[in-house]
Short mmCIF file of N, CA and C in Angstrom, two decimals:
data_model
loop_
_atom_site.label_atom_id
_atom_site.label_comp_id
_atom_site.label_asym_id
_atom_site.label_seq_id
_atom_site.Cartn_x
_atom_site.Cartn_y
_atom_site.Cartn_z
N MET A 1 0.84 -1.18 0.00
CA MET A 1 0.00 0.00 0.00
C MET A 1 0.88 1.24 0.00
N ILE A 2 0.26 2.39 -0.22
CA ILE A 2 0.99 3.64 -0.22
C ILE A 2 1.56 3.87 1.18
N SER A 3 2.74 4.47 1.23
CA SER A 3 3.40 4.68 2.51
C SER A 3 2.60 5.62 3.40
N ALA A 4 3.02 5.68 4.66
CA ALA A 4 2.31 6.50 5.65
C ALA A 4 2.24 7.96 5.23
N SER A 5 3.22 8.42 4.47
CA SER A 5 3.21 9.82 4.02
C SER A 5 2.29 10.01 2.82
N ASN A 6 1.65 8.93 2.37
CA ASN A 6 0.72 8.96 1.23
C ASN A 6 1.38 9.43 -0.05
N GLN A 7 2.67 9.21 -0.18
CA GLN A 7 3.35 9.53 -1.43
C GLN A 7 3.03 8.45 -2.45
N LYS A 8 2.86 8.89 -3.68
CA LYS A 8 2.62 7.93 -4.75
C LYS A 8 3.92 7.20 -5.07
N LEU A 9 3.79 5.96 -5.51
CA LEU A 9 4.95 5.16 -5.89
C LEU A 9 5.37 5.54 -7.31
N PRO A 10 6.65 5.72 -7.54
CA PRO A 10 7.09 6.13 -8.89
C PRO A 10 7.03 4.96 -9.87
N ILE A 11 6.53 5.24 -11.06
CA ILE A 11 6.57 4.29 -12.18
C ILE A 11 7.09 5.04 -13.40
N SER A 12 7.53 4.32 -14.41
CA SER A 12 8.06 4.96 -15.61
C SER A 12 7.03 5.08 -16.71
N GLY A 13 5.95 4.30 -16.63
CA GLY A 13 4.97 4.41 -17.69
C GLY A 13 3.83 3.43 -17.54
N ILE A 14 2.81 3.67 -18.34
CA ILE A 14 1.63 2.81 -18.46
C ILE A 14 1.35 2.67 -19.94
N LYS A 15 1.03 1.47 -20.36
CA LYS A 15 0.61 1.22 -21.74
C LYS A 15 -0.70 0.47 -21.72
N LEU A 16 -1.59 0.82 -22.64
CA LEU A 16 -2.86 0.13 -22.80
C LEU A 16 -2.86 -0.62 -24.12
N SER A 17 -3.48 -1.77 -24.13
CA SER A 17 -3.62 -2.54 -25.36
C SER A 17 -4.84 -2.06 -26.12
N GLY A 18 -4.98 -2.58 -27.30
CA GLY A 18 -6.25 -2.47 -28.00
C GLY A 18 -7.20 -3.51 -27.42
N GLU A 19 -8.35 -3.66 -28.04
CA GLU A 19 -9.33 -4.63 -27.54
C GLU A 19 -8.83 -6.06 -27.78
N LEU A 20 -8.96 -6.89 -26.75
CA LEU A 20 -8.47 -8.27 -26.77
C LEU A 20 -9.60 -9.24 -26.46
N VAL A 21 -9.33 -10.51 -26.73
CA VAL A 21 -10.18 -11.62 -26.30
C VAL A 21 -9.29 -12.51 -25.44
N GLN A 22 -9.76 -12.82 -24.24
CA GLN A 22 -9.02 -13.72 -23.35
C GLN A 22 -9.53 -15.14 -23.55
N ILE A 23 -8.61 -16.07 -23.77
CA ILE A 23 -8.92 -17.48 -23.95
C ILE A 23 -8.41 -18.21 -22.71
N ASN A 24 -9.31 -18.78 -21.92
CA ASN A 24 -8.94 -19.52 -20.72
C ASN A 24 -8.97 -21.01 -21.03
N PHE A 25 -7.94 -21.72 -20.61
CA PHE A 25 -7.92 -23.16 -20.84
C PHE A 25 -7.63 -23.87 -19.53
N LEU A 26 -8.30 -25.00 -19.36
CA LEU A 26 -8.23 -25.76 -18.11
C LEU A 26 -7.38 -27.01 -18.30
N PRO A 27 -6.73 -27.48 -17.24
CA PRO A 27 -5.85 -28.64 -17.40
C PRO A 27 -6.59 -29.93 -17.74
N GLU A 28 -7.86 -30.03 -17.35
CA GLU A 28 -8.57 -31.28 -17.63
C GLU A 28 -9.17 -31.31 -19.04
N GLY A 29 -9.03 -30.23 -19.78
CA GLY A 29 -9.57 -30.19 -21.13
C GLY A 29 -8.84 -31.14 -22.07
N GLU A 30 -9.56 -31.59 -23.09
CA GLU A 30 -8.97 -32.48 -24.09
C GLU A 30 -8.00 -31.72 -25.00
N PHE A 31 -8.23 -30.44 -25.15
CA PHE A 31 -7.44 -29.60 -26.04
C PHE A 31 -6.36 -28.92 -25.21
N THR A 32 -5.14 -29.42 -25.24
CA THR A 32 -4.08 -28.96 -24.36
C THR A 32 -3.55 -27.58 -24.78
N ALA A 33 -2.88 -26.90 -23.86
CA ALA A 33 -2.28 -25.60 -24.14
C ALA A 33 -1.28 -25.69 -25.29
N PRO A 34 -0.35 -26.66 -25.31
CA PRO A 34 0.58 -26.73 -26.44
C PRO A 34 -0.15 -26.91 -27.77
N ARG A 35 -1.18 -27.72 -27.78
CA ARG A 35 -1.95 -27.92 -29.01
C ARG A 35 -2.64 -26.61 -29.42
N LEU A 36 -3.21 -25.90 -28.46
CA LEU A 36 -3.84 -24.61 -28.76
C LEU A 36 -2.83 -23.65 -29.37
N PHE A 37 -1.68 -23.53 -28.74
CA PHE A 37 -0.66 -22.60 -29.25
C PHE A 37 -0.20 -23.00 -30.64
N HIS A 38 0.00 -24.29 -30.86
CA HIS A 38 0.42 -24.77 -32.17
C HIS A 38 -0.63 -24.45 -33.24
N ARG A 39 -1.88 -24.73 -32.93
CA ARG A 39 -2.97 -24.48 -33.90
C ARG A 39 -3.15 -22.98 -34.17
N LEU A 40 -3.03 -22.15 -33.15
CA LEU A 40 -3.13 -20.70 -33.37
C LEU A 40 -1.96 -20.21 -34.22
N ALA A 41 -0.77 -20.75 -33.98
CA ALA A 41 0.39 -20.37 -34.79
C ALA A 41 0.19 -20.78 -36.25
N GLU A 42 -0.37 -21.97 -36.47
CA GLU A 42 -0.67 -22.39 -37.85
C GLU A 42 -1.62 -21.42 -38.54
N GLY A 43 -2.56 -20.87 -37.77
CA GLY A 43 -3.50 -19.90 -38.32
C GLY A 43 -2.97 -18.47 -38.31
N ARG A 44 -1.70 -18.31 -37.93
CA ARG A 44 -1.03 -17.02 -37.91
C ARG A 44 -1.74 -16.03 -36.99
N VAL A 45 -2.20 -16.54 -35.85
CA VAL A 45 -2.84 -15.71 -34.83
C VAL A 45 -1.79 -15.38 -33.77
N ASN A 46 -1.55 -14.10 -33.56
CA ASN A 46 -0.55 -13.66 -32.59
C ASN A 46 -1.11 -13.71 -31.18
N LEU A 47 -0.30 -14.19 -30.25
CA LEU A 47 -0.65 -14.18 -28.83
C LEU A 47 -0.09 -12.89 -28.22
N VAL A 48 -0.96 -12.08 -27.67
CA VAL A 48 -0.56 -10.81 -27.08
C VAL A 48 0.00 -11.04 -25.68
N LEU A 49 -0.58 -11.99 -24.96
CA LEU A 49 -0.19 -12.26 -23.58
C LEU A 49 -0.48 -13.72 -23.29
N VAL A 50 0.39 -14.34 -22.50
CA VAL A 50 0.19 -15.73 -22.08
C VAL A 50 0.51 -15.83 -20.60
N THR A 51 -0.38 -16.45 -19.83
CA THR A 51 -0.10 -16.79 -18.44
C THR A 51 -0.35 -18.29 -18.31
N LEU A 52 0.58 -18.99 -17.69
CA LEU A 52 0.48 -20.45 -17.57
C LEU A 52 0.63 -20.88 -16.12
N ASP A 53 0.02 -22.01 -15.83
CA ASP A 53 0.10 -22.62 -14.51
C ASP A 53 0.17 -24.12 -14.71
N ALA A 54 1.11 -24.78 -14.06
CA ALA A 54 1.20 -26.23 -14.14
C ALA A 54 0.29 -26.81 -13.06
N ALA A 55 -0.80 -27.39 -13.48
CA ALA A 55 -1.78 -27.96 -12.54
C ALA A 55 -1.97 -29.43 -12.88
N GLY A 56 -1.71 -30.29 -11.93
CA GLY A 56 -1.89 -31.71 -12.16
C GLY A 56 -1.04 -32.26 -13.29
N GLY A 57 0.14 -31.68 -13.47
CA GLY A 57 1.03 -32.15 -14.51
C GLY A 57 0.70 -31.65 -15.91
N ARG A 58 -0.35 -30.83 -16.04
CA ARG A 58 -0.72 -30.26 -17.34
C ARG A 58 -0.81 -28.75 -17.20
N LEU A 59 -0.69 -28.07 -18.32
CA LEU A 59 -0.74 -26.61 -18.30
C LEU A 59 -2.17 -26.10 -18.31
N ALA A 60 -2.41 -25.11 -17.48
CA ALA A 60 -3.67 -24.36 -17.48
C ALA A 60 -3.27 -22.91 -17.58
N GLY A 61 -4.23 -22.05 -17.82
CA GLY A 61 -3.91 -20.64 -17.88
C GLY A 61 -4.80 -19.90 -18.84
N ALA A 62 -4.23 -18.82 -19.38
CA ALA A 62 -4.98 -17.97 -20.29
C ALA A 62 -4.02 -17.36 -21.29
N CYS A 63 -4.59 -16.96 -22.41
CA CYS A 63 -3.85 -16.17 -23.38
C CYS A 63 -4.81 -15.14 -23.96
N CYS A 64 -4.25 -14.11 -24.53
CA CYS A 64 -5.07 -13.08 -25.15
C CYS A 64 -4.65 -12.91 -26.61
N ILE A 65 -5.65 -12.66 -27.44
CA ILE A 65 -5.42 -12.34 -28.84
C ILE A 65 -6.14 -11.03 -29.12
N ALA A 66 -5.72 -10.33 -30.16
CA ALA A 66 -6.41 -9.11 -30.57
C ALA A 66 -7.83 -9.48 -31.00
N ALA A 67 -8.78 -8.66 -30.63
CA ALA A 67 -10.19 -8.93 -30.95
C ALA A 67 -10.40 -9.07 -32.46
N ASP A 68 -9.64 -8.31 -33.24
CA ASP A 68 -9.84 -8.39 -34.69
C ASP A 68 -9.26 -9.67 -35.30
N GLU A 69 -8.53 -10.46 -34.50
CA GLU A 69 -8.02 -11.75 -34.97
C GLU A 69 -8.95 -12.91 -34.61
N LEU A 70 -10.04 -12.62 -33.90
CA LEU A 70 -10.96 -13.68 -33.49
C LEU A 70 -11.51 -14.47 -34.68
N PRO A 71 -11.89 -13.84 -35.79
CA PRO A 71 -12.39 -14.66 -36.92
C PRO A 71 -11.37 -15.69 -37.41
N ARG A 72 -10.07 -15.32 -37.42
CA ARG A 72 -9.04 -16.26 -37.85
C ARG A 72 -8.83 -17.36 -36.81
N ALA A 73 -9.04 -17.04 -35.53
CA ALA A 73 -8.85 -18.02 -34.46
C ALA A 73 -10.08 -18.90 -34.26
N GLN A 74 -11.24 -18.48 -34.73
CA GLN A 74 -12.49 -19.16 -34.43
C GLN A 74 -12.50 -20.64 -34.80
N PRO A 75 -11.96 -21.05 -35.96
CA PRO A 75 -11.94 -22.50 -36.26
C PRO A 75 -11.18 -23.32 -35.21
N VAL A 76 -10.09 -22.79 -34.70
CA VAL A 76 -9.32 -23.48 -33.66
C VAL A 76 -10.13 -23.52 -32.37
N LEU A 77 -10.78 -22.43 -32.04
CA LEU A 77 -11.57 -22.36 -30.81
C LEU A 77 -12.76 -23.31 -30.89
N ASP A 78 -13.37 -23.41 -32.07
CA ASP A 78 -14.48 -24.35 -32.26
C ASP A 78 -13.99 -25.79 -32.10
N GLU A 79 -12.81 -26.07 -32.64
CA GLU A 79 -12.21 -27.41 -32.55
C GLU A 79 -11.94 -27.77 -31.09
N ALA A 80 -11.59 -26.77 -30.27
CA ALA A 80 -11.28 -27.02 -28.86
C ALA A 80 -12.52 -27.32 -28.03
N GLY A 81 -13.67 -26.91 -28.51
CA GLY A 81 -14.93 -27.20 -27.83
C GLY A 81 -14.96 -26.72 -26.40
N GLY A 82 -15.32 -27.62 -25.47
CA GLY A 82 -15.48 -27.27 -24.08
C GLY A 82 -14.20 -27.16 -23.28
N SER A 83 -13.07 -27.30 -23.93
CA SER A 83 -11.79 -27.19 -23.22
C SER A 83 -11.40 -25.75 -22.93
N LEU A 84 -12.12 -24.80 -23.56
CA LEU A 84 -11.78 -23.39 -23.44
C LEU A 84 -13.00 -22.57 -23.06
N THR A 85 -12.75 -21.44 -22.46
CA THR A 85 -13.79 -20.43 -22.29
C THR A 85 -13.22 -19.12 -22.83
N LEU A 86 -14.08 -18.30 -23.38
CA LEU A 86 -13.66 -17.01 -23.94
C LEU A 86 -14.21 -15.88 -23.10
N LEU A 87 -13.41 -14.87 -22.95
CA LEU A 87 -13.82 -13.65 -22.28
C LEU A 87 -13.60 -12.52 -23.29
N PRO A 88 -14.68 -12.10 -23.96
CA PRO A 88 -14.52 -11.07 -25.00
C PRO A 88 -14.34 -9.68 -24.40
N SER A 89 -13.81 -8.80 -25.20
CA SER A 89 -13.71 -7.37 -24.88
C SER A 89 -12.98 -7.08 -23.58
N VAL A 90 -11.74 -7.56 -23.52
CA VAL A 90 -10.86 -7.24 -22.41
C VAL A 90 -9.71 -6.39 -22.93
N GLY A 91 -8.98 -5.80 -22.02
CA GLY A 91 -7.82 -5.00 -22.39
C GLY A 91 -6.72 -5.19 -21.38
N ALA A 92 -5.50 -4.93 -21.81
CA ALA A 92 -4.33 -5.06 -20.95
C ALA A 92 -3.83 -3.67 -20.57
N LEU A 93 -3.59 -3.50 -19.27
CA LEU A 93 -2.96 -2.30 -18.74
C LEU A 93 -1.61 -2.75 -18.20
N THR A 94 -0.54 -2.24 -18.79
CA THR A 94 0.80 -2.63 -18.37
C THR A 94 1.48 -1.46 -17.69
N VAL A 95 2.02 -1.72 -16.51
CA VAL A 95 2.75 -0.73 -15.72
C VAL A 95 4.22 -1.12 -15.74
N PHE A 96 5.10 -0.16 -16.00
CA PHE A 96 6.52 -0.47 -15.98
C PHE A 96 7.30 0.72 -15.45
N PRO A 97 8.53 0.55 -15.01
CA PRO A 97 9.07 -0.75 -14.68
C PRO A 97 8.57 -1.20 -13.32
N HIS A 98 8.47 -2.48 -13.19
CA HIS A 98 7.98 -3.11 -11.95
C HIS A 98 9.13 -3.28 -10.96
N ARG A 99 10.23 -3.84 -11.43
CA ARG A 99 11.44 -4.07 -10.61
C ARG A 99 11.16 -4.85 -9.33
N ALA A 100 10.24 -5.82 -9.40
CA ALA A 100 9.93 -6.70 -8.27
C ALA A 100 9.51 -5.93 -7.02
N ARG A 101 8.79 -4.85 -7.21
CA ARG A 101 8.31 -4.04 -6.08
C ARG A 101 6.92 -4.52 -5.70
N TYR A 102 6.86 -5.29 -4.62
CA TYR A 102 5.58 -5.86 -4.21
C TYR A 102 4.63 -4.81 -3.65
N ASP A 103 5.18 -3.69 -3.13
CA ASP A 103 4.29 -2.62 -2.67
C ASP A 103 3.52 -2.03 -3.84
N LEU A 104 4.12 -1.99 -5.01
CA LEU A 104 3.43 -1.49 -6.21
C LEU A 104 2.29 -2.43 -6.60
N LEU A 105 2.56 -3.72 -6.64
CA LEU A 105 1.52 -4.70 -6.96
C LEU A 105 0.37 -4.59 -5.96
N GLU A 106 0.70 -4.57 -4.68
CA GLU A 106 -0.32 -4.48 -3.65
C GLU A 106 -1.15 -3.20 -3.79
N SER A 107 -0.50 -2.08 -4.03
CA SER A 107 -1.20 -0.80 -4.15
C SER A 107 -2.12 -0.78 -5.36
N ILE A 108 -1.66 -1.33 -6.48
CA ILE A 108 -2.48 -1.33 -7.69
C ILE A 108 -3.69 -2.25 -7.53
N VAL A 109 -3.48 -3.44 -6.97
CA VAL A 109 -4.60 -4.36 -6.75
C VAL A 109 -5.61 -3.71 -5.81
N ALA A 110 -5.14 -3.05 -4.76
CA ALA A 110 -6.05 -2.35 -3.84
C ALA A 110 -6.78 -1.22 -4.56
N GLY A 111 -6.09 -0.51 -5.46
CA GLY A 111 -6.73 0.55 -6.24
C GLY A 111 -7.82 0.02 -7.15
N PHE A 112 -7.57 -1.12 -7.78
CA PHE A 112 -8.59 -1.76 -8.61
C PHE A 112 -9.80 -2.13 -7.74
N ALA A 113 -9.54 -2.66 -6.55
CA ALA A 113 -10.63 -3.06 -5.65
C ALA A 113 -11.46 -1.86 -5.22
N ARG A 114 -10.80 -0.76 -4.86
CA ARG A 114 -11.52 0.46 -4.47
C ARG A 114 -12.40 0.97 -5.61
N ALA A 115 -11.93 0.83 -6.84
CA ALA A 115 -12.69 1.29 -8.01
C ALA A 115 -13.67 0.22 -8.50
N THR A 116 -13.75 -0.89 -7.82
CA THR A 116 -14.58 -2.06 -8.17
C THR A 116 -14.36 -2.51 -9.61
N LEU A 117 -13.10 -2.56 -10.00
CA LEU A 117 -12.71 -3.04 -11.33
C LEU A 117 -12.30 -4.50 -11.23
N LYS A 118 -12.78 -5.31 -12.15
CA LYS A 118 -12.40 -6.72 -12.17
C LYS A 118 -10.99 -6.87 -12.74
N ILE A 119 -10.27 -7.82 -12.18
CA ILE A 119 -8.98 -8.23 -12.73
C ILE A 119 -9.19 -9.65 -13.23
N HIS A 120 -9.10 -9.85 -14.54
CA HIS A 120 -9.31 -11.17 -15.12
C HIS A 120 -8.03 -12.00 -15.13
N ALA A 121 -6.87 -11.32 -15.16
CA ALA A 121 -5.58 -12.01 -15.14
C ALA A 121 -4.51 -10.99 -14.78
N ILE A 122 -3.43 -11.49 -14.20
CA ILE A 122 -2.25 -10.66 -13.93
C ILE A 122 -1.04 -11.42 -14.45
N ALA A 123 -0.18 -10.70 -15.12
CA ALA A 123 1.10 -11.26 -15.57
C ALA A 123 2.20 -10.35 -15.05
N SER A 124 3.31 -10.94 -14.68
CA SER A 124 4.40 -10.15 -14.10
C SER A 124 5.73 -10.60 -14.68
N SER A 125 6.62 -9.65 -14.79
CA SER A 125 8.02 -9.94 -15.11
C SER A 125 8.84 -9.01 -14.22
N LEU A 126 10.13 -9.03 -14.33
CA LEU A 126 10.94 -8.10 -13.54
C LEU A 126 10.69 -6.66 -13.99
N ALA A 127 10.27 -6.48 -15.22
CA ALA A 127 10.11 -5.13 -15.75
C ALA A 127 8.67 -4.62 -15.73
N THR A 128 7.68 -5.50 -15.78
CA THR A 128 6.31 -5.03 -15.93
C THR A 128 5.32 -5.79 -15.05
N LEU A 129 4.21 -5.13 -14.83
CA LEU A 129 3.01 -5.75 -14.26
C LEU A 129 1.92 -5.52 -15.29
N THR A 130 1.23 -6.56 -15.68
CA THR A 130 0.15 -6.42 -16.65
C THR A 130 -1.13 -6.94 -16.04
N PHE A 131 -2.17 -6.14 -16.15
CA PHE A 131 -3.49 -6.46 -15.61
C PHE A 131 -4.47 -6.54 -16.77
N ILE A 132 -5.22 -7.65 -16.83
CA ILE A 132 -6.27 -7.79 -17.83
C ILE A 132 -7.58 -7.43 -17.14
N THR A 133 -8.29 -6.48 -17.72
CA THR A 133 -9.57 -6.03 -17.17
C THR A 133 -10.53 -5.80 -18.33
N SER A 134 -11.72 -5.38 -18.04
CA SER A 134 -12.71 -5.11 -19.10
C SER A 134 -12.22 -3.97 -19.97
N TYR A 135 -12.33 -4.14 -21.28
CA TYR A 135 -11.83 -3.14 -22.23
C TYR A 135 -12.49 -1.78 -22.02
N ASP A 136 -13.78 -1.78 -21.76
CA ASP A 136 -14.49 -0.50 -21.61
C ASP A 136 -14.18 0.19 -20.28
N GLN A 137 -13.37 -0.43 -19.43
CA GLN A 137 -13.00 0.18 -18.15
C GLN A 137 -11.51 0.51 -18.07
N LEU A 138 -10.82 0.50 -19.21
CA LEU A 138 -9.38 0.78 -19.17
C LEU A 138 -9.07 2.18 -18.66
N ASP A 139 -9.87 3.18 -19.03
CA ASP A 139 -9.62 4.53 -18.53
C ASP A 139 -9.79 4.59 -17.01
N GLU A 140 -10.78 3.91 -16.48
CA GLU A 140 -10.98 3.84 -15.03
C GLU A 140 -9.80 3.10 -14.38
N ALA A 141 -9.28 2.09 -15.06
CA ALA A 141 -8.13 1.36 -14.53
C ALA A 141 -6.90 2.26 -14.48
N VAL A 142 -6.71 3.10 -15.50
CA VAL A 142 -5.59 4.05 -15.47
C VAL A 142 -5.75 5.00 -14.29
N ALA A 143 -6.96 5.47 -14.07
CA ALA A 143 -7.21 6.37 -12.93
C ALA A 143 -6.90 5.67 -11.61
N ALA A 144 -7.26 4.39 -11.50
CA ALA A 144 -6.97 3.63 -10.29
C ALA A 144 -5.46 3.50 -10.07
N VAL A 145 -4.72 3.29 -11.14
CA VAL A 145 -3.26 3.16 -11.03
C VAL A 145 -2.64 4.51 -10.69
N THR A 146 -3.05 5.57 -11.38
CA THR A 146 -2.43 6.88 -11.14
C THR A 146 -2.85 7.49 -9.80
N ALA A 147 -3.85 6.90 -9.15
CA ALA A 147 -4.19 7.33 -7.79
C ALA A 147 -3.14 6.87 -6.78
N VAL A 148 -2.40 5.80 -7.13
CA VAL A 148 -1.40 5.26 -6.21
C VAL A 148 0.02 5.34 -6.76
N ALA A 149 0.16 5.63 -8.05
CA ALA A 149 1.47 5.66 -8.69
C ALA A 149 1.61 6.94 -9.49
N GLU A 150 2.84 7.42 -9.57
CA GLU A 150 3.10 8.68 -10.26
C GLU A 150 3.92 8.45 -11.53
N LEU A 151 3.39 8.95 -12.62
CA LEU A 151 4.09 8.91 -13.90
C LEU A 151 5.08 10.07 -13.98
N PRO A 152 6.20 9.88 -14.65
CA PRO A 152 7.12 11.01 -14.84
C PRO A 152 6.50 11.99 -15.85
N PRO A 153 6.92 13.25 -15.80
CA PRO A 153 6.33 14.23 -16.71
C PRO A 153 6.58 13.92 -18.20
N ASN A 154 7.63 13.18 -18.51
CA ASN A 154 7.97 12.90 -19.91
C ASN A 154 7.60 11.49 -20.34
N HIS A 155 6.58 10.88 -19.70
CA HIS A 155 6.24 9.50 -20.02
C HIS A 155 5.71 9.38 -21.46
N ALA A 156 5.86 8.19 -22.00
CA ALA A 156 5.39 7.90 -23.36
C ALA A 156 3.86 7.89 -23.38
N PRO A 157 3.26 8.01 -24.55
CA PRO A 157 1.80 7.94 -24.64
C PRO A 157 1.26 6.63 -24.06
N ILE A 158 0.10 6.71 -23.42
CA ILE A 158 -0.49 5.54 -22.78
C ILE A 158 -1.19 4.65 -23.80
N ARG A 159 -1.89 5.25 -24.74
CA ARG A 159 -2.62 4.49 -25.77
C ARG A 159 -1.67 4.17 -26.92
N PRO A 160 -1.84 3.00 -27.53
CA PRO A 160 -0.98 2.66 -28.67
C PRO A 160 -1.21 3.63 -29.83
N GLU A 161 -0.12 4.03 -30.45
CA GLU A 161 -0.22 4.94 -31.57
C GLU A 161 -0.21 4.21 -32.91
N PHE A 162 0.20 2.95 -32.89
CA PHE A 162 0.17 2.12 -34.09
C PHE A 162 0.11 0.66 -33.66
N LYS A 163 -0.21 -0.20 -34.59
CA LYS A 163 -0.31 -1.62 -34.29
C LYS A 163 0.74 -2.37 -35.10
N VAL A 164 1.49 -3.21 -34.42
CA VAL A 164 2.50 -4.04 -35.07
C VAL A 164 1.96 -5.46 -35.11
N ARG A 165 2.03 -6.06 -36.27
CA ARG A 165 1.57 -7.45 -36.40
C ARG A 165 2.71 -8.26 -36.98
N GLN A 166 3.09 -9.32 -36.26
CA GLN A 166 4.14 -10.19 -36.73
C GLN A 166 3.60 -11.08 -37.84
N LEU A 167 4.36 -11.20 -38.91
CA LEU A 167 3.93 -12.04 -40.05
C LEU A 167 4.62 -13.37 -40.06
#
């Protein structure tokens, strides 16, 4: 949480994704995570984010694709049947640098809770914290983060200015 002096925690930036679809897969499903990734790659569908968990010796977790790639991914998703669930219209809010600061994670999660924003997934690295939330609430999510964290005056734009697609 924020320190006793109520100073905001310093961060270097925030980035927002475009609209995404979250694909959740369970370990007991017939359609395994490696098979899903392989089939999406065959269809040239880019994975924006992947979170994995080893449960019962099999991988479970979630991945996100750009919403506009859903038509290309749909045949694979149909093939997977009940092994997957989809969460449409989500977005990623990425805070950086993270630098393994647990007070930052705690403060942001508390800020989301105060704003009654859902967190559908969290991904972390040494450099970033990424929160998946409802796409239509990304601006509220930014407000929740900036209530506890301070951006530098020269930070990069928060919204993407262009889209890169790997071929």
